[in-house]
Amino acid sequence: MTYATEQIKSGREPVYVVELDLDTCSLTHGTGGCSSTEGTGDECYNTYNTCYVTDDYTKTTKTIRLCSNIPGLPFADLDAIPCIESVNISPPTVNPGNSLGVFGDVNITLSDFPHDDVGVDPYYATRSYTPFDLGTYFGKLHARNEFFTNRPMRVKVGYISENGLDLVNDFRTYLFFIEELNPPTSAGKVTIKGKDIFRKTEKTLFPEVTDADLLTAATSTDTSLNINIIDNLTTSGRVQINDEIIIYTGKSGNAITGCTRGADGSTASEHDAGDGVQQCYHCSNKPVEDVLEDLCLAAGMDSSYLPTTDWASYATTWFVGYNLTTTIGIPAKIKDLISELIRDTLIMPYWNPIDGEITLSGFVPPLTNLSESVTDSENIIKDSMNVRRMTSEQLTRVIIHYGLRDYSQKVEEENCSMHIILDDADAASENEYGVVKSESIVSRWFDSNNSAQALTTVSRIRTQRTKPPLLVKFKIDGKDEDKVNTAQGIELTARNIQGKTGAAEPTQMQVISSRHIERGDQFEITAVSTGFGKRMGFIAPAGLSDYSAESELNTLKYAFISDANDEMSDGTDAYRII
C-alpha cells in the first residue's frame, strides 16, 4: 500500500499523525555533565525552563507523536497517542507581482487526558506524587515545555488499509513550525497551530537594530569615528548616522577607520556624541536569488530550508541580469522587504510544506507548449468551477520609479532619479474602459543598471492587467494533482471562459493556491489569468538552424521568425518574444 494508491479509493477516511519536535536535555539529572544538586524526587523534567543549572543544559530533540482518535489506532508499530480530533491544513497563497501573499498554516484540535508520565518524565518513578492523579497530559506538557515556538512539526495524512500503516510510504507529510500550543480548555480540548516558515519574517527587522552610538562628536571630514559598543559592528562595511551613510574599512580600539563620508548619495555631515550608529545592509550587483537568501537567513531560517542550488538554476532561465544594488540603513520588516522584491522583480518564493523548503518560482510567461493543459472535459470536476473578473485590478498605466538618489532617505518617488511609464491609451479611451487607472512602484532594489529589468516588470504587469484579470476556482481529482501545483502555469480550457464564437477559450493562468481536500481526495485550485500569449520563446542564440530543422527542445524554448501571415512553416502560430 502507498498513499498514492489508497488516496484514490472511494470511501477512505484520512488518518492523521502529528509529530512535534520539542527540545530536551540529553543529560541525566545530577550525573555526568549535569551539576544540579537537587535531591531525588525534585529532579528537573529535562527541559530548559525546568533546568536548575542552565549552563549545563545540552539541547537535543524529542519527538512527540500523536494520531487520530479513531478505532483501530494506534497499530502495534505506530508509537502514537490517539487524541487528534481534527486537522485543518491551509496552503500558502502566492500573490504574483505584489507580495508574499497568504502564509500557509495548520490548526489541530486534540482531546486531553490523564497520563502517568511514563515515557514523558525521565524521573517519574522517583516523584513524591502519583503522576496519573495530577493534571493532564497536555497541561503538564505545556507547563514543562515553555519554549516550543518555531520548533518543527510534521502533519502526516494517510489512509487505513488492511495492511496497516507505513509512516514512510503511506503518508503525505506537511512540514510546519509550531506557533501555538495552548493549555487545555475547561472542556479538555487542546489546540495547536503551525505556521509556514515565512511567518518568521513578519516581525523581524533588517538590518537588525544596532545598539551603538558615537562616543565623541564627529566633523564632516573625520575618517575615524569613535563608537560605543563597537563590537556590535562588523569588521568593515557601512553605517548610517542620522542622514549620512559612511563606508568604513576597519576597526581599531573603539573606532571605525578608513571612513568614506557621504556614501551612497548621502551628504557628509557633523554629528554629536550620543547620536545613534546603525549598521547597514549593502549589496552590489548581487543576483536576486542571493538577496532573497540574505533576507531569509536574517529572518532566522535554517539554510537547510533554502535550496539555493535550485534557485540559481531557475534564475538562470528567468532572472539573468537581475543583479541588484542597494543600501538599507533604516531597519524594515523582512516581510515588507521580500514583498518589495517580489513586486519589483516578479520572483515568487513560497513555502512548500510537502517538500519542506522554500520553492522559487516567478510571474513569467510559459515556454511554448510547456504549460500544463487543464480542461473541464478531462480534469475539472463537474460543476465545481467559478470565474470572477477582477475589475478592481484593471490598469491602463504602470509606472516604476527607481535609482535612489540618496539611500539614507525614504524610498519614495521624489528620491528616485529614473522613471518608466507605460500607458495604454486605447484601454483608457471612452470606447474601452474610459478611465486612467494607474499603479506606481517605487523600487529600492533597481538602480541605473536595471533599466531592462524595470521595463520587464512594468511590461508584464501591464500585460496581465490591461484587461481585468480572471480569478478562477475549481476542483480536480487527486490523480491530476501534479498538473496544478502552486505557482505553476497552466493553459485552462473550460466552458466557463468563452471566446467570441461561444467556444471555450484557452487561457494562460497561474495557480496561486492548491488545497488538498483529504475526504474524497480532491484539490481545490485557485488560479489567476496572466495575459501572456499562447506561444512564447526567448530570443535564440546565434548558430541555431531554421525552425523546420531545429530540435524539438529548441523550438519549445526559443522564438523563430514566422512568415508574413504570422505562421510557422508547419502552419502553427508565430511566437512572441519573452
Coordinates of C-alpha atoms in Angstrom, one line a residue:
M1 CA 0.0 0.0 0.0
T2 CA 1.1 3.6 -0.7
Y3 CA -0.5 6.9 -0.1
A4 CA -0.9 7.4 -3.9
T5 CA -2.8 4.1 -4.3
E6 CA -5.0 4.4 -1.3
Q7 CA -6.0 8.1 -1.7
I8 CA -7.9 7.4 -4.9
K9 CA -10.1 4.6 -3.4
S10 CA -13.6 5.8 -2.6
G11 CA -14.8 6.0 1.0
R12 CA -11.4 6.3 2.5
E13 CA -11.2 8.3 5.7
P14 CA -8.0 10.1 6.3
V15 CA -5.8 9.3 9.2
Y16 CA -3.6 12.0 10.8
V17 CA -0.3 11.6 12.6
V18 CA 1.3 14.7 14.1
E19 CA 4.9 14.8 15.2
L20 CA 6.2 17.7 17.4
D21 CA 9.9 18.1 17.7
L22 CA 10.4 19.6 21.2
D23 CA 13.7 20.5 22.9
T24 CA 15.0 18.2 25.7
C25 CA 18.3 17.8 27.6
S26 CA 20.5 14.9 26.7
L27 CA 22.0 14.7 30.2
T28 CA 20.8 12.8 33.3
H29 CA 20.0 14.9 36.3
G30 CA 22.8 15.1 38.8
T31 CA 25.2 12.9 36.9
G32 CA 27.9 13.3 34.3
G33 CA 27.8 16.8 32.8
C34 CA 24.8 17.9 35.0
S35 CA 25.9 19.6 38.2
S36 CA 22.5 20.0 39.7
T37 CA 22.4 19.0 43.4
E38 CA 18.6 18.8 43.8
G39 CA 17.6 15.7 45.6
T40 CA 15.7 12.6 44.5
G41 CA 12.1 13.5 43.6
D42 CA 12.9 17.1 42.8
E43 CA 14.7 16.5 39.5
C44 CA 14.1 18.7 36.5
Y45 CA 12.0 17.4 33.6
N46 CA 14.9 17.6 31.2
T47 CA 13.6 20.8 29.6
Y48 CA 15.2 24.2 29.6
N49 CA 12.5 26.1 31.7
T50 CA 12.7 23.3 34.4
C51 CA 16.5 23.2 34.4
Y52 CA 18.3 24.1 37.6
V53 CA 21.7 24.7 36.0
T54 CA 21.1 26.2 32.6
D55 CA 24.8 26.4 31.8
D56 CA 24.9 22.6 31.8
Y57 CA 21.8 22.3 29.6
T58 CA 22.6 20.2 26.5
K59 CA 19.9 20.6 23.9
T60 CA 18.7 17.7 21.7
T61 CA 15.3 16.8 20.3
K62 CA 12.5 14.6 21.5
T63 CA 9.7 13.8 19.1
I64 CA 6.1 13.5 20.5
R65 CA 3.8 11.6 18.1
L66 CA 0.0 11.9 18.2
C67 CA -2.6 10.3 15.9
S68 CA -6.2 10.3 15.1
N69 CA -8.6 9.2 17.8
I70 CA -10.4 6.6 15.8
P71 CA -11.0 2.8 16.3
G72 CA -8.0 0.7 15.3
L73 CA -5.4 3.3 16.1
P74 CA -2.6 3.2 17.0
F75 CA -1.3 0.0 15.4
A76 CA 1.3 -2.0 17.2
D77 CA 4.1 -0.5 15.1
L78 CA 2.7 3.1 15.3
D79 CA 4.0 4.6 18.6
A80 CA 1.5 7.4 18.9
I81 CA -1.1 8.7 21.3
P82 CA -4.7 8.6 19.8
C83 CA -6.0 12.1 20.7
I84 CA -6.4 14.1 17.4
E85 CA -10.0 15.2 16.8
S86 CA -9.5 17.4 13.7
V87 CA -6.8 18.8 11.4
N88 CA -7.3 21.8 9.0
I89 CA -4.4 22.5 6.6
S90 CA -4.4 25.8 4.7
P91 CA -1.8 26.0 1.9
P92 CA 0.1 29.2 1.1
T93 CA -1.4 31.5 -1.5
V94 CA 1.0 33.3 -3.7
N95 CA 0.4 36.9 -4.9
P96 CA 2.2 37.3 -8.2
G97 CA 3.9 40.7 -8.7
N98 CA 2.6 42.0 -5.4
S99 CA 3.7 40.5 -2.1
L100 CA 4.4 37.3 -0.1
G101 CA 0.7 36.5 -0.2
V102 CA -1.1 34.5 2.5
F103 CA 1.1 32.2 4.6
G104 CA 0.1 28.5 5.0
D105 CA -0.8 27.1 8.4
V106 CA -2.4 24.1 10.1
N107 CA -4.8 24.1 13.0
I108 CA -5.2 20.9 15.1
T109 CA -7.7 20.1 17.9
L110 CA -7.0 17.3 20.4
S111 CA -8.6 15.8 23.4
D112 CA -6.7 16.0 26.7
F113 CA -6.5 13.1 29.2
P114 CA -4.8 12.0 32.4
H115 CA -1.3 10.4 32.0
D116 CA 1.2 8.5 34.1
D117 CA 4.2 10.4 32.7
V118 CA 5.8 7.1 31.6
G119 CA 7.9 8.0 28.5
V120 CA 7.5 11.7 29.2
D121 CA 9.1 12.4 32.6
P122 CA 12.5 10.6 32.9
Y123 CA 12.2 10.6 36.7
Y124 CA 8.5 9.7 37.1
A125 CA 9.4 6.7 39.3
T126 CA 11.1 8.9 42.0
R127 CA 8.4 11.6 42.3
S128 CA 6.7 12.1 45.6
Y129 CA 3.3 12.2 43.9
T130 CA 1.4 9.9 41.6
P131 CA 1.6 11.4 38.1
F132 CA -1.7 9.9 36.9
D133 CA -3.6 11.6 39.7
L134 CA -2.2 15.1 39.0
G135 CA -3.0 17.2 35.9
T136 CA -3.3 16.0 32.3
Y137 CA -1.0 15.1 29.5
F138 CA -1.2 18.4 27.6
G139 CA -1.4 20.5 30.7
K140 CA 1.9 19.1 32.0
L141 CA 3.4 19.2 28.6
H142 CA 2.6 22.9 28.3
A143 CA 4.0 23.7 31.7
R144 CA 7.2 21.8 31.2
N145 CA 7.9 23.0 27.7
E146 CA 7.7 26.7 27.7
F147 CA 9.9 27.2 24.7
F148 CA 8.1 25.5 21.8
T149 CA 7.6 28.2 19.2
N150 CA 9.2 27.8 15.8
R151 CA 10.1 24.1 16.5
P152 CA 9.3 21.8 13.6
M153 CA 6.0 19.9 13.4
R154 CA 5.1 17.4 10.8
V155 CA 1.5 16.6 9.9
K156 CA 1.1 13.3 8.1
V157 CA -2.0 12.3 6.2
G158 CA -2.7 8.7 5.3
Y159 CA -5.4 6.1 4.8
I160 CA -6.0 2.9 6.7
S161 CA -6.0 -0.4 4.8
E162 CA -6.0 -4.0 5.8
N163 CA -2.2 -3.9 5.8
G164 CA -1.8 -1.2 8.4
L165 CA 0.2 2.0 8.0
D166 CA 3.8 2.7 7.0
L167 CA 4.9 6.1 8.2
V168 CA 7.3 6.5 5.3
N169 CA 5.3 5.3 2.3
D170 CA 1.7 5.6 3.3
F171 CA 1.6 9.2 4.3
R172 CA 1.8 12.6 2.7
T173 CA 3.8 14.8 5.1
Y174 CA 3.5 18.5 5.6
L175 CA 6.2 20.5 7.4
F176 CA 5.1 23.5 9.6
F177 CA 6.6 25.2 12.6
I178 CA 4.8 25.4 16.0
E179 CA 3.2 28.8 16.6
E180 CA 0.8 28.0 19.4
L181 CA 0.5 25.1 21.8
N182 CA -2.3 26.1 24.1
P183 CA -3.2 24.9 27.6
P184 CA -6.3 22.7 27.8
T185 CA -9.8 24.3 28.0
S186 CA -12.2 23.5 30.7
A187 CA -13.8 21.1 28.3
G188 CA -10.5 19.3 27.9
K189 CA -9.7 20.4 24.4
V190 CA -6.2 21.5 23.2
T191 CA -5.3 23.4 20.1
I192 CA -2.0 23.5 18.3
K193 CA -1.3 25.9 15.4
G194 CA 1.5 25.5 13.0
K195 CA 2.8 28.2 10.6
D196 CA 4.9 28.2 7.4
I197 CA 8.4 29.4 7.6
F198 CA 7.7 32.9 6.2
R199 CA 5.9 33.8 9.4
K200 CA 9.5 34.4 10.7
T201 CA 9.6 37.5 8.5
E202 CA 6.6 39.3 10.0
K203 CA 8.3 41.0 13.0
T204 CA 12.0 40.6 12.3
L205 CA 13.7 43.9 11.3
F206 CA 16.5 44.0 8.7
P207 CA 19.2 45.1 9.2
E208 CA 18.9 44.3 12.9
V209 CA 18.7 47.5 15.0
T210 CA 22.2 48.3 16.2
D211 CA 22.9 49.1 19.8
A212 CA 25.8 51.6 19.2
D213 CA 26.3 55.4 19.3
L214 CA 29.0 57.9 18.9
L215 CA 31.4 58.3 21.8
T216 CA 32.6 61.7 20.6
A217 CA 31.3 64.3 18.2
A218 CA 32.4 64.0 14.6
T219 CA 33.1 66.6 11.9
S220 CA 32.0 66.2 8.3
T221 CA 35.6 65.2 7.3
D222 CA 36.7 62.8 10.0
T223 CA 37.9 59.5 8.7
S224 CA 37.9 57.8 12.1
L225 CA 34.9 57.8 14.3
N226 CA 34.7 56.7 18.0
I227 CA 31.9 54.3 18.6
N228 CA 30.3 53.0 21.9
I229 CA 29.8 49.2 21.9
I230 CA 31.9 48.8 18.7
D231 CA 31.7 45.0 19.0
N232 CA 28.1 45.3 17.6
L233 CA 29.5 46.4 14.2
T234 CA 31.0 44.2 11.6
T235 CA 34.8 44.4 10.8
S236 CA 34.1 46.5 7.8
G237 CA 31.0 47.7 6.0
R238 CA 28.6 50.6 6.1
V239 CA 26.9 52.5 8.9
Q240 CA 24.2 55.2 8.9
I241 CA 24.4 58.1 11.3
N242 CA 21.4 60.5 11.1
D243 CA 21.1 61.2 7.3
E244 CA 24.6 60.1 6.4
I245 CA 25.9 56.7 5.2
I246 CA 29.6 56.1 5.9
I247 CA 31.7 53.3 4.4
Y248 CA 34.5 52.1 6.7
T249 CA 37.3 49.6 6.1
G250 CA 38.3 48.5 9.6
K251 CA 38.1 48.8 13.4
S252 CA 40.8 49.9 15.8
G253 CA 40.0 50.1 19.5
N254 CA 36.7 52.0 19.8
A255 CA 37.0 53.5 16.4
I256 CA 35.8 52.6 12.9
T257 CA 38.6 53.6 10.5
G258 CA 39.2 54.3 6.8
C259 CA 35.9 56.1 6.5
T260 CA 34.4 57.4 3.3
R261 CA 32.0 60.1 4.2
G262 CA 28.7 60.9 2.4
A263 CA 28.4 57.5 0.6
D264 CA 25.5 56.2 -1.5
G265 CA 24.2 59.7 -2.4
S266 CA 24.1 60.9 1.2
T267 CA 25.8 64.1 2.5
A268 CA 28.8 64.2 4.8
S269 CA 27.7 66.0 8.0
E270 CA 28.6 66.8 11.5
H271 CA 27.3 64.5 14.3
D272 CA 27.0 64.8 18.0
A273 CA 28.2 62.5 20.7
G274 CA 25.4 60.1 21.5
D275 CA 24.0 60.0 18.0
G276 CA 22.9 56.5 17.0
V277 CA 25.0 54.4 14.8
Q278 CA 23.1 51.9 12.6
Q279 CA 24.8 49.0 10.7
C280 CA 23.7 49.0 7.1
Y281 CA 22.9 46.2 4.7
H282 CA 24.6 46.7 1.3
C283 CA 24.6 44.6 -1.8
S284 CA 26.4 45.4 -5.1
N285 CA 25.4 43.7 -8.3
K286 CA 24.1 40.8 -6.4
P287 CA 21.8 38.2 -8.1
V288 CA 18.2 38.4 -6.9
E289 CA 18.2 34.9 -5.6
D290 CA 21.2 35.6 -3.4
V291 CA 19.5 38.7 -2.0
L292 CA 16.5 36.5 -1.2
E293 CA 18.8 34.2 0.7
D294 CA 20.3 37.0 2.7
L295 CA 16.8 38.1 3.8
C296 CA 15.7 34.5 4.7
L297 CA 18.8 33.9 6.8
A298 CA 18.4 37.2 8.5
A299 CA 14.8 36.1 9.5
G300 CA 16.3 33.1 11.3
M301 CA 15.6 30.4 8.7
D302 CA 17.9 27.4 8.7
S303 CA 19.8 27.1 5.5
S304 CA 18.5 23.5 5.1
Y305 CA 15.2 25.0 4.1
L306 CA 16.7 27.1 1.3
P307 CA 17.5 25.0 -1.8
T308 CA 19.8 27.7 -3.2
T309 CA 21.1 25.5 -6.0
D310 CA 17.6 25.0 -7.3
W311 CA 17.0 28.7 -7.0
A312 CA 20.1 29.5 -9.0
S313 CA 19.1 27.0 -11.7
Y314 CA 15.6 28.6 -12.0
A315 CA 17.1 32.1 -12.1
T316 CA 19.4 31.1 -14.9
T317 CA 16.4 30.7 -17.1
W318 CA 14.2 33.5 -15.9
F319 CA 16.2 36.1 -14.0
V320 CA 19.5 36.5 -15.7
G321 CA 20.7 40.1 -15.3
Y322 CA 18.6 40.7 -12.1
N323 CA 21.7 41.8 -10.2
L324 CA 20.7 44.2 -7.5
T325 CA 22.5 47.1 -5.8
T326 CA 21.1 48.8 -2.7
T327 CA 21.9 50.1 0.8
I328 CA 19.5 49.7 3.7
G329 CA 20.3 51.8 6.7
I330 CA 16.7 52.2 8.1
P331 CA 15.6 48.8 9.5
A332 CA 12.4 47.5 7.9
K333 CA 10.4 44.3 8.4
I334 CA 11.8 41.4 6.4
K335 CA 8.3 40.5 5.2
D336 CA 8.0 44.0 3.6
L337 CA 11.4 43.8 2.0
I338 CA 10.7 40.4 0.5
S339 CA 7.3 41.7 -0.7
E340 CA 9.1 44.6 -2.4
L341 CA 11.5 42.2 -4.0
I342 CA 8.5 40.2 -5.3
R343 CA 6.8 43.3 -6.6
D344 CA 9.9 44.8 -8.3
T345 CA 11.5 41.7 -9.8
L346 CA 8.4 39.4 -10.1
I347 CA 10.1 36.5 -8.4
M348 CA 7.7 34.3 -6.4
P349 CA 9.1 32.4 -3.4
Y350 CA 6.7 30.4 -1.3
W351 CA 6.9 27.8 1.4
N352 CA 6.3 24.3 0.1
P353 CA 5.2 22.2 3.1
I354 CA 5.4 18.9 1.3
D355 CA 9.0 19.3 0.1
G356 CA 9.8 21.1 3.4
E357 CA 11.6 24.0 1.6
I358 CA 11.1 27.4 0.0
T359 CA 10.4 27.0 -3.7
L360 CA 11.4 29.8 -6.0
S361 CA 9.1 30.5 -9.0
G362 CA 8.2 33.7 -10.8
F363 CA 5.5 35.6 -12.7
V364 CA 6.8 34.6 -16.0
P365 CA 5.3 33.6 -19.4
P366 CA 5.1 29.9 -20.2
L367 CA 7.7 28.4 -22.6
T368 CA 5.9 27.1 -25.8
N369 CA 3.8 24.0 -25.2
L370 CA 5.3 23.5 -21.7
S371 CA 2.4 24.8 -19.6
E372 CA 0.1 22.1 -18.4
S373 CA -3.2 21.7 -20.2
V374 CA -6.2 21.6 -17.9
T375 CA -9.7 21.1 -19.3
D376 CA -13.2 20.7 -18.0
S377 CA -13.6 17.6 -20.1
E378 CA -10.5 15.8 -18.7
N379 CA -9.6 17.3 -15.4
I380 CA -12.1 19.6 -13.7
I381 CA -14.8 18.1 -11.5
K382 CA -18.3 18.8 -12.8
D383 CA -20.0 22.0 -11.6
S384 CA -17.0 23.0 -9.4
M385 CA -15.8 26.0 -11.4
N386 CA -16.4 29.6 -10.6
V387 CA -15.0 32.6 -12.5
R388 CA -14.7 36.2 -11.4
R389 CA -13.4 39.1 -13.4
M390 CA -11.3 41.3 -11.0
T391 CA -12.3 44.7 -12.3
S392 CA -10.6 46.5 -9.4
E393 CA -7.2 45.1 -10.7
Q394 CA -7.5 46.5 -14.2
L395 CA -4.8 49.1 -15.1
T396 CA -4.2 51.5 -18.0
R397 CA -0.9 52.9 -16.7
V398 CA 2.0 51.3 -14.9
I399 CA 4.9 53.5 -13.5
I400 CA 8.1 52.4 -11.9
H401 CA 10.5 54.9 -10.1
Y402 CA 14.0 53.6 -9.4
G403 CA 17.6 54.6 -9.0
L404 CA 17.6 56.2 -5.5
R405 CA 19.4 59.5 -5.3
D406 CA 20.1 59.2 -1.6
Y407 CA 20.0 55.8 0.1
S408 CA 19.9 57.3 3.6
Q409 CA 16.4 58.8 2.8
K410 CA 13.0 57.3 2.5
V411 CA 12.1 55.1 -0.5
E412 CA 9.7 57.5 -2.3
E413 CA 9.1 58.9 -5.8
E414 CA 10.9 62.2 -5.1
N415 CA 14.1 60.3 -4.1
C416 CA 14.3 58.5 -7.5
S417 CA 16.3 59.6 -10.5
M418 CA 14.8 57.2 -13.1
H419 CA 11.3 56.5 -14.2
I420 CA 9.5 54.3 -16.7
I421 CA 5.8 54.9 -17.6
L422 CA 3.8 52.5 -19.8
D423 CA 0.4 53.8 -20.9
D424 CA -2.3 52.0 -22.8
A425 CA -4.2 55.0 -24.3
D426 CA -6.7 52.7 -26.0
A427 CA -7.7 51.0 -22.8
A428 CA -8.2 54.4 -21.1
S429 CA -10.3 55.7 -24.0
E430 CA -14.1 56.2 -23.9
N431 CA -14.5 53.3 -26.3
E432 CA -12.9 50.9 -23.8
Y433 CA -12.6 51.4 -20.0
G434 CA -13.0 55.2 -20.1
V435 CA -10.7 56.0 -17.2
V436 CA -7.0 56.2 -16.4
K437 CA -6.1 53.7 -13.7
S438 CA -2.5 53.8 -12.5
E439 CA -0.2 51.8 -10.4
S440 CA 3.1 53.3 -9.2
I441 CA 6.1 51.2 -8.0
V442 CA 9.0 52.8 -6.1
S443 CA 11.9 50.4 -6.1
R444 CA 14.9 50.4 -3.7
W445 CA 16.3 47.3 -5.5
F446 CA 16.8 48.7 -9.0
D447 CA 19.5 51.2 -9.9
S448 CA 20.6 52.6 -13.2
N449 CA 21.9 49.2 -14.3
N450 CA 18.5 47.7 -14.0
S451 CA 16.5 49.6 -16.6
A452 CA 15.9 46.5 -18.7
Q453 CA 14.6 44.6 -15.7
A454 CA 12.4 47.6 -14.7
L455 CA 10.9 47.7 -18.2
T456 CA 10.2 43.9 -18.0
T457 CA 8.4 44.4 -14.7
V458 CA 6.1 47.1 -15.9
S459 CA 5.5 45.4 -19.2
R460 CA 4.4 42.1 -17.6
I461 CA 2.2 43.9 -15.1
R462 CA 0.5 45.8 -17.9
T463 CA 0.2 42.6 -20.0
Q464 CA -1.7 40.9 -17.2
R465 CA -3.9 43.9 -16.1
T466 CA -4.8 45.9 -19.2
K467 CA -7.9 43.8 -19.1
P468 CA -9.3 42.9 -15.7
P469 CA -7.7 39.5 -14.8
L470 CA -9.8 36.4 -14.3
L471 CA -9.8 34.7 -10.9
V472 CA -10.8 31.1 -11.3
K473 CA -11.6 28.4 -8.7
F474 CA -12.3 24.8 -9.5
K475 CA -11.7 21.3 -8.1
I476 CA -9.7 18.4 -9.6
D477 CA -9.3 14.8 -8.7
G478 CA -6.2 13.6 -6.9
K479 CA -4.9 11.9 -10.0
D480 CA -4.3 15.3 -11.6
E481 CA -2.5 17.0 -8.7
D482 CA 0.9 17.2 -10.4
K483 CA -0.7 19.3 -13.2
V484 CA -1.7 22.2 -10.9
N485 CA 1.0 22.8 -8.3
T486 CA 1.2 26.2 -6.6
A487 CA 2.8 28.9 -8.8
Q488 CA 2.6 26.6 -11.9
G489 CA 1.5 27.9 -15.2
I490 CA -1.5 26.2 -16.9
E491 CA -3.5 26.5 -20.0
L492 CA -7.1 26.4 -18.9
T493 CA -9.8 25.4 -21.4
A494 CA -13.4 25.4 -19.9
R495 CA -16.9 26.3 -21.0
N496 CA -17.0 29.0 -18.3
I497 CA -14.4 31.1 -20.3
Q498 CA -15.7 31.5 -23.8
G499 CA -14.4 33.3 -26.9
K500 CA -16.4 35.4 -29.3
T501 CA -18.0 32.4 -31.0
G502 CA -19.0 30.8 -27.7
A503 CA -16.3 28.1 -27.9
A504 CA -14.2 27.6 -24.8
E505 CA -11.2 30.0 -25.0
P506 CA -7.8 28.5 -23.9
T507 CA -6.4 30.9 -21.3
Q508 CA -3.0 31.1 -19.7
M509 CA -3.3 31.0 -15.9
Q510 CA -1.0 30.8 -12.9
V511 CA -2.0 28.7 -10.0
I512 CA -1.9 30.8 -6.8
S513 CA -3.2 28.1 -4.4
S514 CA -3.8 24.3 -4.3
R515 CA -5.6 23.0 -1.3
H516 CA -5.9 19.3 -0.7
I517 CA -9.3 18.0 0.5
E518 CA -8.5 14.7 2.1
R519 CA -12.0 13.3 2.3
G520 CA -12.7 12.3 -1.3
D521 CA -9.1 13.2 -2.3
Q522 CA -9.8 16.3 -4.3
F523 CA -7.8 19.5 -4.8
E524 CA -9.4 23.0 -4.7
I525 CA -7.4 25.2 -7.2
T526 CA -7.3 28.9 -7.4
A527 CA -5.7 30.5 -10.4
V528 CA -5.4 33.9 -12.0
S529 CA -5.1 34.8 -15.7
T530 CA -1.7 36.1 -16.8
G531 CA -2.4 37.8 -20.1
F532 CA 0.5 36.0 -21.7
G533 CA 0.2 34.7 -25.2
K534 CA -0.1 31.0 -26.1
R535 CA 3.3 30.7 -27.9
M536 CA 6.3 32.5 -26.4
G537 CA 10.0 32.0 -26.6
F538 CA 13.4 33.5 -25.7
I539 CA 15.5 35.3 -28.4
A540 CA 17.5 32.4 -29.9
P541 CA 21.3 32.4 -29.6
A542 CA 23.4 32.7 -32.7
G543 CA 24.1 29.4 -34.6
L544 CA 20.7 27.7 -34.4
S545 CA 19.2 26.2 -37.6
D546 CA 15.9 27.3 -39.2
Y547 CA 12.7 26.4 -37.4
S548 CA 12.0 23.3 -39.6
A549 CA 15.4 21.8 -39.0
E550 CA 15.9 22.6 -35.3
S551 CA 15.4 20.2 -32.4
E552 CA 12.0 20.0 -30.6
L553 CA 13.6 21.2 -27.4
N554 CA 14.9 24.4 -29.0
T555 CA 11.6 25.1 -30.8
L556 CA 9.9 24.9 -27.4
K557 CA 12.4 27.3 -25.7
Y558 CA 13.4 29.8 -28.4
A559 CA 11.4 32.1 -30.7
F560 CA 11.8 31.8 -34.5
I561 CA 10.9 34.1 -37.3
S562 CA 7.4 33.5 -38.9
D563 CA 6.2 34.2 -42.4
A564 CA 4.2 37.3 -43.4
N565 CA 1.0 35.5 -42.3
D566 CA 2.2 35.1 -38.7
E567 CA 2.6 31.4 -39.2
M568 CA 5.5 29.0 -39.0
S569 CA 6.5 26.6 -41.8
D570 CA 4.3 23.8 -40.3
G571 CA 1.2 26.1 -40.1
T572 CA 1.5 26.7 -36.3
D573 CA 1.2 30.1 -34.7
A574 CA 4.0 32.6 -34.7
Y575 CA 6.0 33.3 -31.5
R576 CA 6.0 36.2 -29.2
I577 CA 9.4 37.3 -27.7
I578 CA 9.6 36.8 -23.9

